PDB file of C-alpha atoms in Angstrom:
ATOM      1  CA  ALA A  63      -5.903  -8.091 -21.038  1.00 84.00           C
ATOM      2  CA  THR A  64      -5.445  -4.623 -22.429  1.00 81.00           C
ATOM      3  CA  GLY A  65      -6.752  -2.746 -25.450  1.00 77.00           C
ATOM      4  CA  GLN A  66      -8.718   0.323 -26.434  1.00 73.00           C
ATOM      5  CA  LEU A  67     -12.236   1.523 -27.154  1.00 72.00           C
ATOM      6  CA  SER A  68     -12.449   3.521 -30.376  1.00 72.00           C
ATOM      7  CA  GLY A  69     -15.244   5.412 -32.040  1.00 69.00           C
ATOM      8  CA  SER A  70     -15.187   8.783 -30.330  1.00 64.00           C
ATOM      9  CA  GLU A  71     -12.370  11.147 -29.456  1.00 64.00           C
ATOM     10  CA  PRO A  72     -10.399  10.496 -27.445  1.00 67.00           C
ATOM     11  CA  ASP A  73      -9.912   6.730 -27.673  1.00 66.00           C
ATOM     12  CA  ARG A  74      -9.939   5.144 -24.204  1.00 70.00           C
ATOM     13  CA  GLN A  75      -7.779   2.345 -22.891  1.00 73.00           C
ATOM     14  CA  VAL A  76      -9.342  -0.717 -21.345  1.00 78.00           C
ATOM     15  CA  LEU A  77      -7.767  -3.043 -18.805  1.00 79.00           C
ATOM     16  CA  LEU A  78      -9.582  -6.281 -17.970  1.00 83.00           C
ATOM     17  CA  HIS A  79      -8.869  -8.736 -15.149  1.00 82.00           C
ATOM     18  CA  LEU A  80     -10.064 -12.354 -15.195  1.00 86.00           C
ATOM     19  CA  ALA A  81     -11.114 -13.487 -11.717  1.00 87.00           C
ATOM     20  CA  GLY A  82     -13.297 -16.493 -10.959  1.00 90.00           C
ATOM     21  CA  GLY A  83     -14.046 -17.031 -14.650  1.00 92.00           C
ATOM     22  CA  VAL A  84     -15.456 -13.493 -15.057  1.00 92.00           C
ATOM     23  CA  TRP A  85     -13.776 -10.514 -16.752  1.00 90.00           C
ATOM     24  CA  HIS A  86     -13.767  -7.316 -14.650  1.00 83.00           C
ATOM     25  CA  VAL A  87     -12.941  -3.805 -15.856  1.00 79.00           C
ATOM     26  CA  VAL A  88      -9.995  -2.324 -13.925  1.00 74.00           C
ATOM     27  CA  SER A  89     -10.300   1.364 -13.125  1.00 62.00           C
ATOM     28  CA  ILE A  90      -7.636   3.434 -14.886  1.00 66.00           C
ATOM     29  CA  THR A  91      -6.810   7.114 -14.849  1.00 66.00           C
ATOM     30  CA  THR A  92      -7.515   9.307 -17.852  1.00 69.00           C
ATOM     31  CA  ALA A  93      -4.239   9.853 -19.692  1.00 69.00           C
ATOM     32  CA  ARG A  94      -3.281  13.494 -20.118  1.00 70.00           C
ATOM     33  CA  THR A  95      -0.706  15.255 -22.233  1.00 66.00           C
ATOM     34  CA  PRO A  96       1.994  17.395 -20.561  1.00 64.00           C
ATOM     35  CA  GLY A  97      -0.293  20.384 -21.294  1.00 71.00           C
ATOM     36  CA  GLY A  98      -3.205  18.727 -19.450  1.00 74.00           C
ATOM     37  CA  ALA A  99      -5.381  17.786 -22.455  1.00 73.00           C
ATOM     38  CA  VAL A 100      -7.182  14.431 -22.415  1.00 74.00           C
ATOM     39  CA  ALA A 101      -5.254  12.030 -24.653  1.00 74.00           C
ATOM     40  CA  SER A 102      -6.233   9.024 -26.729  1.00 75.00           C
ATOM     41  CA  THR A 103      -4.452   6.030 -25.231  1.00 77.00           C
ATOM     42  CA  TYR A 104      -3.030   2.945 -26.887  1.00 80.00           C
ATOM     43  CA  PRO A 105      -1.972   0.364 -24.288  1.00 81.00           C
ATOM     44  CA  ASN A 106       0.310  -2.287 -25.759  1.00 87.00           C
ATOM     45  CA  ALA A 107       1.445  -4.343 -22.775  1.00 90.00           C
ATOM     46  CA  VAL A 108       0.581  -5.282 -19.225  1.00 90.00           C
ATOM     47  CA  ALA A 109       2.878  -6.716 -16.532  1.00 93.00           C
ATOM     48  CA  SER A 110       2.012  -8.026 -13.105  1.00 88.00           C
ATOM     49  CA  SER A 111       3.357  -7.084  -9.700  1.00 90.00           C
ATOM     50  CA  ALA A 112       2.337  -7.781  -6.115  1.00 88.00           C
ATOM     51  CA  ASP A 113       0.689  -4.330  -5.984  1.00 88.00           C
ATOM     52  CA  GLY A 114      -1.225  -4.713  -9.257  1.00 86.00           C
ATOM     53  CA  PRO A 115      -0.750  -4.379 -13.009  1.00 89.00           C
ATOM     54  CA  TRP A 116       1.579  -2.053 -14.883  1.00 92.00           C
ATOM     55  CA  VAL A 117       0.530  -0.838 -18.356  1.00 90.00           C
ATOM     56  CA  ALA A 118       2.788   0.508 -21.116  1.00 92.00           C
ATOM     57  CA  GLY A 119       1.971   1.955 -24.516  1.00 89.00           C
ATOM     58  CA  ASN A 120       1.540   5.404 -25.967  1.00 88.00           C
ATOM     59  CA  ASP A 121      -0.923   8.279 -26.003  1.00 82.00           C
ATOM     60  CA  ARG A 122      -1.823  11.063 -28.366  1.00 80.00           C
ATOM     61  CA  ALA A 123      -3.732  14.340 -28.100  1.00 73.00           C
ATOM     62  CA  GLY A 124      -5.498  15.402 -31.292  1.00 69.00           C
ATOM     63  CA  ASP A 125      -3.189  15.336 -34.299  1.00 67.00           C
ATOM     64  CA  SER A 126      -0.001  15.638 -32.256  1.00 72.00           C
ATOM     65  CA  GLY A 127       2.624  12.908 -32.214  1.00 82.00           C
ATOM     66  CA  PHE A 128       2.625   9.890 -29.942  1.00 87.00           C
ATOM     67  CA  SER A 129       4.077  10.033 -26.427  1.00 88.00           C
ATOM     68  CA  THR A 130       5.177   7.201 -24.157  1.00 91.00           C
ATOM     69  CA  LEU A 131       2.625   6.030 -21.597  1.00 88.00           C
ATOM     70  CA  VAL A 132       3.253   4.082 -18.382  1.00 92.00           C
ATOM     71  CA  GLU A 133       0.683   3.493 -15.673  1.00 89.00           C
ATOM     72  CA  ALA A 134       1.630   1.954 -12.335  1.00 91.00           C
ATOM     73  CA  PRO A 135      -0.414   0.523  -9.465  1.00 89.00           C
ATOM     74  CA  ALA A 136      -1.540   3.091  -6.895  1.00 86.00           C
ATOM     75  CA  GLY A 137      -3.763   1.478  -4.294  1.00 82.00           C
ATOM     76  CA  ASN A 138      -6.720  -0.064  -6.105  1.00 78.00           C
ATOM     77  CA  ARG A 139      -6.210   2.091  -9.227  1.00 81.00           C
ATOM     78  CA  LEU A 140      -3.586   2.812 -11.845  1.00 83.00           C
ATOM     79  CA  ARG A 141      -1.711   6.104 -11.954  1.00 86.00           C
ATOM     80  CA  GLN A 142       0.052   7.602 -14.978  1.00 87.00           C
ATOM     81  CA  VAL A 143       3.745   8.212 -14.283  1.00 90.00           C
ATOM     82  CA  SER A 144       5.838  10.759 -16.126  1.00 89.00           C
ATOM     83  CA  THR A 145       8.105   9.120 -18.716  1.00 92.00           C
ATOM     84  CA  PRO A 146      10.632  10.745 -21.059  1.00 92.00           C
ATOM     85  CA  ASP A 147      10.010  11.186 -24.775  1.00 92.00           C
ATOM     86  CA  PRO A 148      13.347  11.279 -26.627  1.00 92.00           C
ATOM     87  CA  THR A 149      11.804  12.949 -29.687  1.00 91.00           C
ATOM     88  CA  PRO A 150       9.104  15.630 -29.979  1.00 86.00           C
ATOM     89  CA  GLN A 151       6.744  13.124 -31.598  1.00 82.00           C
ATOM     90  CA  ASP A 152       6.260   9.417 -32.280  1.00 92.00           C
ATOM     91  CA  ASN A 153       7.525   7.634 -29.165  1.00 94.00           C
ATOM     92  CA  TYR A 154       6.170   4.125 -28.589  1.00 94.00           C
ATOM     93  CA  LEU A 155       6.415   1.588 -25.760  1.00 96.00           C
ATOM     94  CA  GLN A 156       5.657  -2.020 -26.768  1.00 96.00           C
ATOM     95  CA  ASP A 157       6.334  -4.014 -23.586  1.00 96.00           C
ATOM     96  CA  VAL A 158       6.888  -3.629 -19.837  1.00 97.00           C
ATOM     97  CA  ALA A 159       8.475  -5.839 -17.149  1.00 97.00           C
ATOM     98  CA  THR A 160       8.564  -5.265 -13.397  1.00 96.00           C
ATOM     99  CA  VAL A 161      11.481  -5.696 -10.967  1.00 95.00           C
ATOM    100  CA  ASN A 162      12.167  -5.088  -7.268  1.00 92.00           C
ATOM    101  CA  GLY A 163       8.896  -6.638  -6.166  1.00 91.00           C
ATOM    102  CA  GLY A 164       6.947  -4.578  -8.695  1.00 91.00           C
ATOM    103  CA  ARG A 165       8.141  -1.208  -7.378  1.00 92.00           C
ATOM    104  CA  ASP A 166      10.157  -0.518 -10.557  1.00 95.00           C
ATOM    105  CA  ALA A 167       9.791  -1.411 -14.228  1.00 96.00           C
ATOM    106  CA  TRP A 168      11.578  -1.549 -17.567  1.00 97.00           C
ATOM    107  CA  ALA A 169       9.758  -0.587 -20.785  1.00 97.00           C
ATOM    108  CA  VAL A 170      10.938  -0.938 -24.391  1.00 98.00           C
ATOM    109  CA  GLY A 171       9.854   0.286 -27.795  1.00 97.00           C
ATOM    110  CA  ASP A 172      11.074   2.876 -30.278  1.00 97.00           C
ATOM    111  CA  SER A 173      11.108   6.580 -31.053  1.00 96.00           C
ATOM    112  CA  VAL A 174      11.169   8.227 -34.457  1.00 94.00           C
ATOM    113  CA  PRO A 175      13.255  11.413 -34.673  1.00 89.00           C
ATOM    114  CA  PRO A 176      11.787  13.797 -37.287  1.00 88.00           C
ATOM    115  CA  SER A 177      15.309  14.437 -38.588  1.00 88.00           C
ATOM    116  CA  THR A 178      15.682  10.842 -39.832  1.00 89.00           C
ATOM    117  CA  GLY A 179      12.162   9.387 -39.972  1.00 91.00           C
ATOM    118  CA  ASN A 180      13.663   6.060 -38.860  1.00 94.00           C
ATOM    119  CA  ALA A 181      12.762   4.210 -35.662  1.00 95.00           C
ATOM    120  CA  ALA A 182      15.473   4.155 -32.995  1.00 95.00           C
ATOM    121  CA  SER A 183      15.482   1.710 -30.075  1.00 96.00           C
ATOM    122  CA  LEU A 184      13.967   3.038 -26.852  1.00 97.00           C
ATOM    123  CA  ILE A 185      14.548   1.610 -23.366  1.00 97.00           C
ATOM    124  CA  GLU A 186      13.192   3.306 -20.232  1.00 97.00           C
ATOM    125  CA  TYR A 187      13.457   2.501 -16.527  1.00 97.00           C
ATOM    126  CA  GLY A 188      11.669   3.953 -13.524  1.00 95.00           C
ATOM    127  CA  SER A 189       9.547   3.491 -10.449  1.00 94.00           C
ATOM    128  CA  ALA A 190       5.851   3.526  -9.652  1.00 92.00           C
ATOM    129  CA  THR A 191       6.318   6.915  -8.014  1.00 88.00           C
ATOM    130  CA  GLY A 192       8.238   8.513 -10.900  1.00 82.00           C
ATOM    131  CA  GLY A 193      11.832   9.280 -11.788  1.00 89.00           C
ATOM    132  CA  TRP A 194      11.808   7.567 -15.198  1.00 96.00           C
ATOM    133  CA  LYS A 195      14.820   7.864 -17.491  1.00 96.00           C
ATOM    134  CA  ALA A 196      15.761   6.754 -20.971  1.00 95.00           C
ATOM    135  CA  VAL A 197      18.584   4.196 -20.886  1.00 95.00           C
ATOM    136  CA  PRO A 198      21.083   4.386 -23.771  1.00 94.00           C
ATOM    137  CA  SER A 199      20.638   1.492 -26.194  1.00 94.00           C
ATOM    138  CA  PRO A 200      22.272   0.432 -29.460  1.00 93.00           C
ATOM    139  CA  ASP A 201      20.742   1.230 -32.836  1.00 94.00           C
ATOM    140  CA  PRO A 202      22.252  -1.250 -35.297  1.00 94.00           C
ATOM    141  CA  GLY A 203      19.708  -0.186 -37.966  1.00 91.00           C
ATOM    142  CA  ALA A 204      21.144   3.349 -38.067  1.00 88.00           C
ATOM    143  CA  PRO A 205      21.891   5.194 -40.188  1.00 88.00           C
ATOM    144  CA  GLY A 206      19.045   4.903 -42.652  1.00 89.00           C
ATOM    145  CA  GLY A 207      17.224   1.946 -41.096  1.00 93.00           C
ATOM    146  CA  ASN A 208      14.894   1.096 -38.244  1.00 95.00           C
ATOM    147  CA  THR A 209      15.589  -0.464 -34.846  1.00 96.00           C
ATOM    148  CA  ILE A 210      12.456  -1.550 -32.959  1.00 97.00           C
ATOM    149  CA  LEU A 211      12.252  -3.309 -29.572  1.00 98.00           C
ATOM    150  CA  ASP A 212       9.104  -5.393 -29.027  1.00 97.00           C
ATOM    151  CA  GLY A 213       9.680  -7.401 -25.848  1.00 97.00           C
ATOM    152  CA  VAL A 214      11.397  -7.209 -22.463  1.00 98.00           C
ATOM    153  CA  SER A 215      12.022  -9.616 -19.570  1.00 97.00           C
ATOM    154  CA  ALA A 216      13.653  -8.434 -16.372  1.00 96.00           C
ATOM    155  CA  PHE A 217      15.096 -10.778 -13.752  1.00 95.00           C
ATOM    156  CA  SER A 218      16.513  -7.900 -11.690  1.00 93.00           C
ATOM    157  CA  SER A 219      17.403  -4.234 -12.206  1.00 92.00           C
ATOM    158  CA  SER A 220      20.735  -5.353 -13.657  1.00 94.00           C
ATOM    159  CA  ASN A 221      19.658  -8.444 -15.611  1.00 97.00           C
ATOM    160  CA  VAL A 222      17.296  -7.317 -18.363  1.00 97.00           C
ATOM    161  CA  TRP A 223      16.735  -8.813 -21.824  1.00 98.00           C
ATOM    162  CA  ALA A 224      15.101  -6.984 -24.738  1.00 98.00           C
ATOM    163  CA  VAL A 225      14.241  -8.359 -28.163  1.00 98.00           C
ATOM    164  CA  GLY A 226      13.281  -6.773 -31.452  1.00 97.00           C
ATOM    165  CA  THR A 227      14.402  -6.251 -35.036  1.00 97.00           C
ATOM    166  CA  TYR A 228      16.588  -3.926 -37.056  1.00 96.00           C
ATOM    167  CA  ASP A 229      17.238  -3.191 -40.730  1.00 93.00           C
ATOM    168  CA  GLY A 230      20.478  -4.932 -41.576  1.00 84.00           C
ATOM    169  CA  LYS A 231      22.348  -6.141 -44.602  1.00 82.00           C
ATOM    170  CA  GLY A 232      19.895  -8.190 -46.661  1.00 83.00           C
ATOM    171  CA  GLY A 233      16.756  -7.193 -44.708  1.00 89.00           C
ATOM    172  CA  MET A 234      15.303  -7.396 -41.221  1.00 92.00           C
ATOM    173  CA  ARG A 235      17.497  -8.959 -38.549  1.00 94.00           C
ATOM    174  CA  THR A 236      16.784 -10.252 -35.052  1.00 95.00           C
ATOM    175  CA  LEU A 237      18.048  -8.091 -32.223  1.00 96.00           C
ATOM    176  CA  ILE A 238      18.650  -9.377 -28.691  1.00 97.00           C
ATOM    177  CA  LEU A 239      19.994  -6.995 -26.040  1.00 97.00           C
ATOM    178  CA  HIS A 240      21.196  -7.883 -22.528  1.00 97.00           C
ATOM    179  CA  TYR A 241      21.538  -5.147 -19.900  1.00 95.00           C
ATOM    180  CA  THR A 242      23.772  -5.924 -16.929  1.00 94.00           C
ATOM    181  CA  GLY A 243      23.910  -2.527 -15.255  1.00 87.00           C
TER     182      GLY A 243
END
């Protein structure tokens, strides 16, 4: 289970593991901004791997915009990996799925370019040791509408499904994407 503790700055993420009928707090690193400041964290998803859990969401320092957040297993802890932010503010990851025995992962969400103010689909791929990249994805809600990805399932590095919604003719529409490499 994942969530956050609020009430004092910065908000802190919480990761819980159920073992033997008892919830245990999993040790996580303190998220930091590229400038090194402690960031409030907002974990949205957790995925399992043989090495441990992966966490995806977003973080924020002070009143700045939101940045993508991915934490990967590193021994008996989680380690924040560097992920790209396509826009200078308001980048969100909503789900994460592991592949290659949990060494790599896919994450999906959206980013909001200040020039449009509309959410654009966001898909990222990378490894537990780094090297994350944004993967081009369609934005059927553009121009003038939103495209938001909320879920991802990965069967291999070249067989990935993402689901979400977009603003289409007559209102919100279902979006299903299939990546084949």
